[in-house]
Coordinates of C-alpha atoms and ligand atoms in Angstrom, one line a residue:
X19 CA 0.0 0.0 0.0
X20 CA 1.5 3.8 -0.5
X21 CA 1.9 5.3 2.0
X22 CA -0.1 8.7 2.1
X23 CA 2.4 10.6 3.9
X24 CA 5.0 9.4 1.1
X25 CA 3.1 10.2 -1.9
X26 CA 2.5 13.6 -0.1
X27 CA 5.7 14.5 -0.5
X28 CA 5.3 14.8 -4.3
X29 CA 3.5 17.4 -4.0
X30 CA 3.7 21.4 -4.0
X31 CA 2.9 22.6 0.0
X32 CA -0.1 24.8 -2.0
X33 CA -1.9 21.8 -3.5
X34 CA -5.0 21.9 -3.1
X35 CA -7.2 18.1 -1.9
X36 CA -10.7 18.2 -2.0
X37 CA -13.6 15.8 -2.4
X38 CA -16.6 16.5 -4.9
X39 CA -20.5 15.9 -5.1
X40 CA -23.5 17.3 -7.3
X41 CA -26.3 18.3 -6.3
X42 CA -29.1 15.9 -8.0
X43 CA -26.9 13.1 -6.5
X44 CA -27.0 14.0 -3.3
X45 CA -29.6 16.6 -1.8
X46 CA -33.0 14.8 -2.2
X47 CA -35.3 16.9 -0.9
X48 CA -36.5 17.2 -4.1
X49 CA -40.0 19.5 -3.5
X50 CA -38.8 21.3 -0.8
X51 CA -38.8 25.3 -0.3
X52 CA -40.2 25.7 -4.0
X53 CA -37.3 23.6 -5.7
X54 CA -39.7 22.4 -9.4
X55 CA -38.5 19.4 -11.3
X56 CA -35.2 18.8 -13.6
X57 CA -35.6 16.9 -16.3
X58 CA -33.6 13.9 -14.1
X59 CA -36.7 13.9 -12.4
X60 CA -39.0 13.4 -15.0
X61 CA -36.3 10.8 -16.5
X62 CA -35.8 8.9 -13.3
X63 CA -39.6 8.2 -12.9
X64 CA -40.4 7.5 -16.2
X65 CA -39.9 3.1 -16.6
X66 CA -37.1 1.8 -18.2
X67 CA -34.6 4.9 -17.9
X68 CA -33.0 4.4 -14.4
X69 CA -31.7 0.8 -12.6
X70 CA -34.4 0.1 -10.5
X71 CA -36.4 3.6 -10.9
X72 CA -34.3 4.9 -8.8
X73 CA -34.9 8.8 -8.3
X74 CA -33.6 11.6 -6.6
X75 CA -36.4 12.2 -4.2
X76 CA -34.5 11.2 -1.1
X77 CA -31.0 10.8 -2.3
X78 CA -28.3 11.2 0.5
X79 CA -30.9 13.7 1.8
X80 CA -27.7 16.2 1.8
X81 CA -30.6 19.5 1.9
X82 CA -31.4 18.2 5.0
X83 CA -28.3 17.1 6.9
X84 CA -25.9 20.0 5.7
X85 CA -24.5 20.3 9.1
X86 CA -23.4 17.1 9.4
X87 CA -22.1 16.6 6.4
X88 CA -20.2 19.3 6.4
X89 CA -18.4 18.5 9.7
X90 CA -17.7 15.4 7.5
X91 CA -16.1 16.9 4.9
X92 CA -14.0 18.4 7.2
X93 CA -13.4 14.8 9.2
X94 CA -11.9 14.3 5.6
X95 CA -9.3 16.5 6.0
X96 CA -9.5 18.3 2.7
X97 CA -9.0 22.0 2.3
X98 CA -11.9 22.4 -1.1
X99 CA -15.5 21.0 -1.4
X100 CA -16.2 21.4 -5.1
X101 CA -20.3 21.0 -5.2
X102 CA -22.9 21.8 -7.7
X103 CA -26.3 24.7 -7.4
X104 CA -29.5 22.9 -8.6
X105 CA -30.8 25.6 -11.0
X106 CA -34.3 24.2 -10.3
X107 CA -34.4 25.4 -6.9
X108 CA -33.2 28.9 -8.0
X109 CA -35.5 29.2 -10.7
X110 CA -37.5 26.5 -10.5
X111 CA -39.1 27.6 -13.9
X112 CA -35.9 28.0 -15.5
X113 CA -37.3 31.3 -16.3
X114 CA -39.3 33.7 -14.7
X115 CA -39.7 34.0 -10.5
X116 CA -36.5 34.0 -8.3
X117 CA -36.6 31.5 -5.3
X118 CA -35.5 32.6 -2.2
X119 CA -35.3 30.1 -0.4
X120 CA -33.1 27.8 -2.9
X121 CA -30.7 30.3 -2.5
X122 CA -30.6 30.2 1.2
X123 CA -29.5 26.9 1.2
X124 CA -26.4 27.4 -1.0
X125 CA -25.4 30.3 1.4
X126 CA -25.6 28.0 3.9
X127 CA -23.3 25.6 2.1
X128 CA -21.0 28.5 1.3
X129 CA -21.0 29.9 5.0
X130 CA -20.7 26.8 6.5
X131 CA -17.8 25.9 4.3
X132 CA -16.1 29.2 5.0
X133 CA -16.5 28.2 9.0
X134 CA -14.9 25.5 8.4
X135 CA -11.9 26.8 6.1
X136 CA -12.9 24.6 3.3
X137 CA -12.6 26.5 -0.2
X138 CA -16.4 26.6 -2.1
X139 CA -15.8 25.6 -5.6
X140 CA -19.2 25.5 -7.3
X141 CA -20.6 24.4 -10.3
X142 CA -23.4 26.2 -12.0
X143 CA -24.6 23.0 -14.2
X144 CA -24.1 19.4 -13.6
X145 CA -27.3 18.1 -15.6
X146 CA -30.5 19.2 -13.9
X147 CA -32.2 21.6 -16.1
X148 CA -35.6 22.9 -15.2
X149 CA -38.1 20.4 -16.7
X150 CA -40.1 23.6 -17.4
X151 CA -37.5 24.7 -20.2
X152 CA -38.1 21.5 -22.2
X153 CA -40.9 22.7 -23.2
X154 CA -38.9 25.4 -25.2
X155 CA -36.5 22.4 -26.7
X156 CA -34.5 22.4 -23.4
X157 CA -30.4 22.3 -24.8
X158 CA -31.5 22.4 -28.2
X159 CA -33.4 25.6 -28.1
X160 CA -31.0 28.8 -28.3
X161 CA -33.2 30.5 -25.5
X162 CA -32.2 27.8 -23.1
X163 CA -28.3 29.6 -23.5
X164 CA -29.6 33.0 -22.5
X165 CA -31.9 31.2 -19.4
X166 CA -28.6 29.9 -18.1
X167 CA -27.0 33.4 -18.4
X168 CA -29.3 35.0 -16.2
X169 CA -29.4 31.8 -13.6
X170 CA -25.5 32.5 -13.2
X171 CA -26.2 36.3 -13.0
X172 CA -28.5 35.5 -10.0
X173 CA -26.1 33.3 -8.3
X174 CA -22.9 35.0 -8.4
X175 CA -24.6 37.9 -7.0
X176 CA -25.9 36.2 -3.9
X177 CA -22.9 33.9 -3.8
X178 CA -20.0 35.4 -5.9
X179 CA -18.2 37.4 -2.9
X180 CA -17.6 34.1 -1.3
X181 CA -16.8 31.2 -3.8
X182 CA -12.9 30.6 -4.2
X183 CA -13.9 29.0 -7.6
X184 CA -16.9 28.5 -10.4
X185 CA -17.1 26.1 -13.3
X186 CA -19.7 27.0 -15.4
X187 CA -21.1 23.1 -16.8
X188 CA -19.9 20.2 -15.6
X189 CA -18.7 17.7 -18.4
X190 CA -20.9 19.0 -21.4
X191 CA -20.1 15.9 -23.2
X192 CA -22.8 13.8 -21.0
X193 CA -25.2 16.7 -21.4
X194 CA -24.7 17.1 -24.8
X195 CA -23.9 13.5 -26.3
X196 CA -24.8 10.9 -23.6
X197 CA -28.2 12.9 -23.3
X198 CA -29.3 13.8 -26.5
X199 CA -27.3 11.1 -29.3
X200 CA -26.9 8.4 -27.0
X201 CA -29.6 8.5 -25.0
X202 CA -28.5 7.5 -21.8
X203 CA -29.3 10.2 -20.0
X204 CA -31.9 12.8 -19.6
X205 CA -33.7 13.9 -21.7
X206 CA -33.1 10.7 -23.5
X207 CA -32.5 11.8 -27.1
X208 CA -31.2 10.1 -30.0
X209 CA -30.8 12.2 -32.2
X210 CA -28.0 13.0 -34.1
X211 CA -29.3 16.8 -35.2
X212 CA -30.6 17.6 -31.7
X213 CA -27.5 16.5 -29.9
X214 CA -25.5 18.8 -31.9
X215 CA -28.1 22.0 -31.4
X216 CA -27.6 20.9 -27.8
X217 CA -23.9 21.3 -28.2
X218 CA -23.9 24.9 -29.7
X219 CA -26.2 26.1 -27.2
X220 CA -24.6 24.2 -24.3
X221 CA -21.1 26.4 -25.6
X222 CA -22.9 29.3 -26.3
X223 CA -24.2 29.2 -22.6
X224 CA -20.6 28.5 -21.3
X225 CA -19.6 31.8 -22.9
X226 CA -22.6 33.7 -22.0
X227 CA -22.3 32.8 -18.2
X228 CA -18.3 33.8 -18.3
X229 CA -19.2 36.9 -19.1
X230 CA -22.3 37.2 -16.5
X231 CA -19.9 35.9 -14.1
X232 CA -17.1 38.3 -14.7
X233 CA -19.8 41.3 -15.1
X234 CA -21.2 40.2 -11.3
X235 CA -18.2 38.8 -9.2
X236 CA -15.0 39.8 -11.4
X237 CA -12.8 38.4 -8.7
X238 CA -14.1 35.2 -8.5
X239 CA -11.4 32.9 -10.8
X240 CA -14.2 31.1 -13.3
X241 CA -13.7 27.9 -15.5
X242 CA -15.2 25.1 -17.4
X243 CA -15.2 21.3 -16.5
X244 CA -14.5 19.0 -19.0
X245 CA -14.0 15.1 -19.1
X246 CA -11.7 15.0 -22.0
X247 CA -11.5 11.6 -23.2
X248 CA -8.1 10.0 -23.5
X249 CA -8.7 8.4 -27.1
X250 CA -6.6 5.8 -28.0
X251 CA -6.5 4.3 -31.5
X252 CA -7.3 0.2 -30.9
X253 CA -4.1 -0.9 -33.3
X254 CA -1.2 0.9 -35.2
X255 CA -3.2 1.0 -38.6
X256 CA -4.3 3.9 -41.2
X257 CA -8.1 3.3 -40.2
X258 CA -7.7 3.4 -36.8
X259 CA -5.3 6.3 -36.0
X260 CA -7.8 7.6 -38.2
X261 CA -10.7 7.4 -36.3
X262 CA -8.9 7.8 -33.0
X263 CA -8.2 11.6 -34.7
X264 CA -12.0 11.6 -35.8
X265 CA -12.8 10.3 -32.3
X266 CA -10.9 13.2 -30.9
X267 CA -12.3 16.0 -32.7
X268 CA -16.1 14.7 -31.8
X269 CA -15.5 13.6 -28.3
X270 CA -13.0 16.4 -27.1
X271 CA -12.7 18.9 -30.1
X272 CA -16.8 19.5 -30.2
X273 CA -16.2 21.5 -26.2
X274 CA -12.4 22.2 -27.1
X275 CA -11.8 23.7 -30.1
X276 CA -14.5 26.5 -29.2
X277 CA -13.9 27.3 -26.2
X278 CA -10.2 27.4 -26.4
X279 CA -9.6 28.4 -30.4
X280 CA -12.7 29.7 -31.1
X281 CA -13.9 27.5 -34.1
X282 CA -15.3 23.8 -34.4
X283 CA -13.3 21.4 -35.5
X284 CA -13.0 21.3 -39.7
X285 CA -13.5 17.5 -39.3
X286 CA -17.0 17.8 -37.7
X287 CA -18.2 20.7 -39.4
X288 CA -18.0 19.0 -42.8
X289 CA -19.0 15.1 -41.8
X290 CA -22.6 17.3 -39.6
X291 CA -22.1 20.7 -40.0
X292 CA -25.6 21.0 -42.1
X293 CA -27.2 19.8 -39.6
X294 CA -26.0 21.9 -36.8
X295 CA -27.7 25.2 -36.0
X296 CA -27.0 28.9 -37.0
X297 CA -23.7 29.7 -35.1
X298 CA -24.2 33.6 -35.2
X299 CA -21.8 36.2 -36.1
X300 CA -20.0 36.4 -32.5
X301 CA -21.0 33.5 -30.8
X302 CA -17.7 32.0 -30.9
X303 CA -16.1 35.1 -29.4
X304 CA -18.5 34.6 -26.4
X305 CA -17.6 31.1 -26.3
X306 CA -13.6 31.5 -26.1
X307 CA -13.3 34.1 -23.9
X308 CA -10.3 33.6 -21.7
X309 CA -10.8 30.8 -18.9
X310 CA -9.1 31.5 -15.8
X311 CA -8.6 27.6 -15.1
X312 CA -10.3 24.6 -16.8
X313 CA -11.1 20.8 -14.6
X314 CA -10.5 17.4 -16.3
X315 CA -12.9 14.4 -14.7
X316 CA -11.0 11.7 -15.9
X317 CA -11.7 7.9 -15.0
X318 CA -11.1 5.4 -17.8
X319 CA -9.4 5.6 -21.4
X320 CA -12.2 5.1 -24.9
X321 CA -10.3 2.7 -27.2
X322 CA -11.4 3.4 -30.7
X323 CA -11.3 1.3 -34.0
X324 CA -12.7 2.2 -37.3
X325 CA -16.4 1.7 -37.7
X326 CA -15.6 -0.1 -41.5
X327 CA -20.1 0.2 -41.8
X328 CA -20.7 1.7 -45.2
X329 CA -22.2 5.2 -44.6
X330 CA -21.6 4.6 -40.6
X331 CA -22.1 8.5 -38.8
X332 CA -19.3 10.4 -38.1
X333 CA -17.1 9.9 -35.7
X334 CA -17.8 6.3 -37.4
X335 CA -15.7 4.3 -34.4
X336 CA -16.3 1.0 -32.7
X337 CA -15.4 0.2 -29.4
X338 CA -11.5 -1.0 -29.0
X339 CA -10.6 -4.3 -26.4
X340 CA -9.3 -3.0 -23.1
X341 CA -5.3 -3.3 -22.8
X342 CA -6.0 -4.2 -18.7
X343 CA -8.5 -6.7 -18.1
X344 CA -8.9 -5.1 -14.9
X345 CA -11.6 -2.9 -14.5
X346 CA -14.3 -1.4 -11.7
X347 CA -16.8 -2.7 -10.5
X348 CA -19.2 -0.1 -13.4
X349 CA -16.6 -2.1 -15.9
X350 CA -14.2 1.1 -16.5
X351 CA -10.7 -0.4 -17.5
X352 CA -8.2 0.7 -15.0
X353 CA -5.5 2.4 -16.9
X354 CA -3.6 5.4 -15.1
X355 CA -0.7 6.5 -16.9
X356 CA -4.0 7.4 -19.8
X357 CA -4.7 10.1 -17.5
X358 CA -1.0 11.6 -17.8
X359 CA -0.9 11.4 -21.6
X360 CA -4.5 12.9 -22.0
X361 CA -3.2 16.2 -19.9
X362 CA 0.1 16.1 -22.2
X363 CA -1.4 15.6 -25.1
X364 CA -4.1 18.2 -24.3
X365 CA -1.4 21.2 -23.0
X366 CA -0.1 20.4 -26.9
X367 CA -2.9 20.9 -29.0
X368 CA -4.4 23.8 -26.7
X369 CA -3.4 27.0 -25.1
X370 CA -4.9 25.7 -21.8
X371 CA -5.0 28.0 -18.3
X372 CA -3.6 26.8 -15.3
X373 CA -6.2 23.1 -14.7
X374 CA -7.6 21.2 -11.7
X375 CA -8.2 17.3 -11.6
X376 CA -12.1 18.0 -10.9
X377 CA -12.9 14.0 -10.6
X378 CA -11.4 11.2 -10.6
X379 CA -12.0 8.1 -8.7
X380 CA -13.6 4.2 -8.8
X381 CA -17.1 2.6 -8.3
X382 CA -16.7 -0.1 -5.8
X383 CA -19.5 -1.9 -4.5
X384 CA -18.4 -3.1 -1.0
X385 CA -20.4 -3.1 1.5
X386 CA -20.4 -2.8 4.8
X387 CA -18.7 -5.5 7.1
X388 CA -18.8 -5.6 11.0
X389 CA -19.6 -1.6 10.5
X390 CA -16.6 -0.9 7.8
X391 CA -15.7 -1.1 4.4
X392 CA -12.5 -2.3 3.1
X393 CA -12.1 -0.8 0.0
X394 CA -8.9 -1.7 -1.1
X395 CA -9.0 -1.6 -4.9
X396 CA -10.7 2.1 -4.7
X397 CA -7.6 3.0 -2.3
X398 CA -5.2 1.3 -4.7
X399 CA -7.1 3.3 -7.4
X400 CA -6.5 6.5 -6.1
X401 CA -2.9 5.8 -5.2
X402 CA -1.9 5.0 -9.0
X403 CA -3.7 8.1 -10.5
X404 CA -2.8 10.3 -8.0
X405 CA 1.1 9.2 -9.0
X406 CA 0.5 10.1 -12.3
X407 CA -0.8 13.7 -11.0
X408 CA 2.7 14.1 -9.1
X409 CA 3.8 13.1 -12.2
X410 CA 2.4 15.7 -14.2
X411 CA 3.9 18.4 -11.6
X412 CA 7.2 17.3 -11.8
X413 CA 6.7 18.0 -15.7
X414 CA 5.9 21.1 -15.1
X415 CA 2.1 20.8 -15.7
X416 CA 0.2 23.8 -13.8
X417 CA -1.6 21.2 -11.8
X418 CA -3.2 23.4 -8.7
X419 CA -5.7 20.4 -7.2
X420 CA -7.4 17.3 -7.0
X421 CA -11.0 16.4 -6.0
X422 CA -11.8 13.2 -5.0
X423 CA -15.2 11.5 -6.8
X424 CA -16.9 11.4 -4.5
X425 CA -17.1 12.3 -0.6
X426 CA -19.8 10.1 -0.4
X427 CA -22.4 7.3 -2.5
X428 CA -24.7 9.0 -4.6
X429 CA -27.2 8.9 -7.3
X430 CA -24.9 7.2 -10.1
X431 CA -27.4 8.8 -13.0
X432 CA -28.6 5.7 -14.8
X433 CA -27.0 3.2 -12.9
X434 CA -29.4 4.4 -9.5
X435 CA -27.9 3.9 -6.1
X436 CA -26.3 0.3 -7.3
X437 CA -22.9 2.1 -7.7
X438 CA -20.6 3.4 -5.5
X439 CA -18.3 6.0 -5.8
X440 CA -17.7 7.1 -2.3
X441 CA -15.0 7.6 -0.4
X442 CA -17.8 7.3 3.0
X443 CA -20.1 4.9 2.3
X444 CA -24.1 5.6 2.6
X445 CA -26.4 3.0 3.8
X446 CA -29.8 4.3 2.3
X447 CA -32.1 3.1 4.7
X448 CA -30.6 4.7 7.5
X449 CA -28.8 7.6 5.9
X450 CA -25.5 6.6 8.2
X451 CA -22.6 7.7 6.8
X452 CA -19.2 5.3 7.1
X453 CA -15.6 6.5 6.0
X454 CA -14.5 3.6 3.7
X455 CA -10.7 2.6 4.2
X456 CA -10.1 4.4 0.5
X457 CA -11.4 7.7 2.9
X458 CA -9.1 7.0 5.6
X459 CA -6.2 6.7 3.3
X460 CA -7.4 10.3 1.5
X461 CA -7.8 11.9 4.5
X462 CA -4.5 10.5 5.8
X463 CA -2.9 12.3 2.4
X464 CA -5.8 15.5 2.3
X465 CA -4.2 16.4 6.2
X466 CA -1.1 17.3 4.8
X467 CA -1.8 20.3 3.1
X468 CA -1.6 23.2 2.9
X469 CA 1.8 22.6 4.4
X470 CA 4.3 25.2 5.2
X471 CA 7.3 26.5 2.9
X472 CA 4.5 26.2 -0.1
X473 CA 6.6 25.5 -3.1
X474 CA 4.4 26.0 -6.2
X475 CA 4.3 24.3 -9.7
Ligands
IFM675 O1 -21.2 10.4 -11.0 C1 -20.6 11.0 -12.1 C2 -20.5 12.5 -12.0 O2 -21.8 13.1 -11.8 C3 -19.9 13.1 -13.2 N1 -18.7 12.4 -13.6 C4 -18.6 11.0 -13.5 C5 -19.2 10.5 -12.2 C6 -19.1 8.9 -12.2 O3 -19.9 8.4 -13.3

């Protein structure tokens, strides 16, 4: 096992350890103090959509055990708690009446945070848009972009002169792709010409809320969340570096290449550009303003090979074997020196700002054993990737933090309460919350920092 206090030692005094949630995940409470249904809530009690029906009516019930679990994030040791604002109890219409009361609960969070010297880095969107704008198109309606500008607006001035950090969206790929192509999540779109109206607009409101965001709490360092996916080609050949490039360019390059060079990527504008909607003199100039730092969620590598289907869509890729057999228990392969070469290979092709791992981290499904959980695989997990981010340092890779996925069980989208990300384990019928020996470990590692002497990146 490494030892915490060892690998510790690879990093700057200044590094920042933290642990991360979202808010459909975890709050439940999902009527409460005027908060209206996302469109996870209409998805997760609609048959078929979610393992088991699971919903997000009760969740961790977070909304109602702040206090506690704030002293827990604190037990942890960490210094951040990156967390998300449910937009639906802000504006539970998406558009229209403030509530109150939503917004006294994230000042709360923030206060009690601040109490408790943890840095607040928020996220304005991870996934639960007010069911109320689908009936405007949701993503693929341009209004939907303008909606989010003003939600931010109204945030950052109740919460903006006391977050360290904001990310606009959290991994636009699953909102844009796995929600509106793929299907997977909500709304539950396949549609090839939807997803990539859902993409425009979903950049078009990154851009929109930067500059809301700067306009309302200038001091308040903002960024974008993305999980870049470390594409590797399945063999050596023509076809499939090919389509490991082409893979690239639709996975990464669609959230990329406009926000950081202003322009889509050639490939993808001519394979579905007619089918994408109006990009409007200066929307691009909105989209790549200047980040201040950008966050990479990164668990698993994709393996591509070429899709050789006459007339197969663009990115036209099939899946590639896994190099290690060993994977988590949500069948991820386990393959951490990806992460590394992802960062590198991204710091090459982009002008990227200083970056943050935002999450990274394993579904185990343990449970509990004579009241604890040995974890050992998730610990074992964390210890490899988080040599890989010393790694990255020592290259010289403006690597500021880390955030744990996730303090505690949660809603895993799709998959329902059956997976396990946690570093404290949740047993839903009671609520109790256990600190796995993976939590131990990161705590044992968080507690070191911020040390003295800081020596930065
Ligand atoms: O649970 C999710 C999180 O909401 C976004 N990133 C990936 C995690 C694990 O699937």
């Amino acid at each position: 096992m490494i030892d915490p206090k060892t690998l510790a030692e690879r990093f700057p005094g200044d590094f920042l350890f933290g642990v991360a949630t979202a808010a459909f995940q975890i709050e439940g409470a999902s009527k409460a103090d005027g908060r209206k249904p996302s469109i996870w809530d209409a998805f997760s009690n609609m048959p078929g959509r979610v393992f088991g029906r699971h919903n997000g009516d009760v969740a961790c019930d977070h909304y109602n055990r702040l206090e506690e679990d704030l002293d827990l994030i604190k037990e942890m040791g960490v210094e951040g708690y990156r967390f998300s604002i449910a937009w639906p109890r802000i504006i539970p219409e998406g558009v229209g009446r403030i509530n109150e009361p939503g917004l006294d609960f994230y000042d709360r969070l923030v206060d009690g945070c601040k109490a408790r010297g943890i840095k607040t880095f928020a996220t304005l969107y991870h996934w639960d848009l007010p069911l109320s704008l689908m009936g405007d198109g949701g993503w693929t309606a341009r209004s939907t972009a303008y909606a989010f500008q003003r939600y931010a607006k109204v945030v950052m001035a109740r919460l903006g002169d006391r977050l360290d950090a904001v990310a606009t969206f959290n991994e636009p790929w699953c909102s844009v792709w796995l929600s509106h192509l793929y299907g997977v999540h909500a709304p539950g779109e396949r549609n090839m010409q939807a997803a990539l109206h859902a993409m425009h607009h979903t950049n078009l409101a990154h851009g929109l809320a930067v500059e809301a965001i700067r306009h309302v709490a200038p001091t308040v360092p903002v960024g974008l969340v993305l999980n870049a996916h470390a594409v590797v080609a399945g063999s050596d050949s023509a076809e499939d570096k090919a389509a490991a490039q082409r893979a690239f360019d639709f996975h990464n390059g669609a959230f990329f290449d406009p926000v950081f060079k202003g322009q889509y990527p050639q490939s993808l504008l001519s394979a579905l550009g007619e089918q994408m909607p109006a990009v409007e003199e200066g929307d691009l100039a909105i989209i790549s303003q200047k980040l201040d730092w950008w966050g990479l969620n990164y668990y698993t590598p994709m393996r591509v090979a070429d899709d050789p289907a006459e007339g197969a869509e663009f990115p036209a890729t099939v899946p590639a074997p896994f190099v290690n057999p060993e994977k988590t228990d949500i069948g991820w392969e386990i393959y951490p020196s990806a992460m590394g070469d992802l960062v590198a290979d991204l710091y090459r092709r982009y002008d990227l700002p200083p970056m943050y791992i935002t999450e990274n981290g394993a579904c185990y499904n343990m449970d509990l054993v004579d009241g604890a959980v040995d974890d050992q695989p998730r610990l074992d997990y964390y210890a490899e990737h988080l040599a890989v981010a010393a790694d990255l340092i020592r290259d010289g890779y403006p690597l500021k933090g880390y955030f744990a996925w996730s303090l505690m069980d949660n809603f895993e989208w799709a998959e329902g309460y059956r997976m396990r990300f946690g570093l404290v384990h949740v047993d839903y019928d009671t609520q109790q919350r256990t600190i796995k020996k993976s939590g131990q470990w990161y705590r044992d590692l968080a507690l070191q920092f911020p040390r003295g002497n800081h020596k930065s990146a």
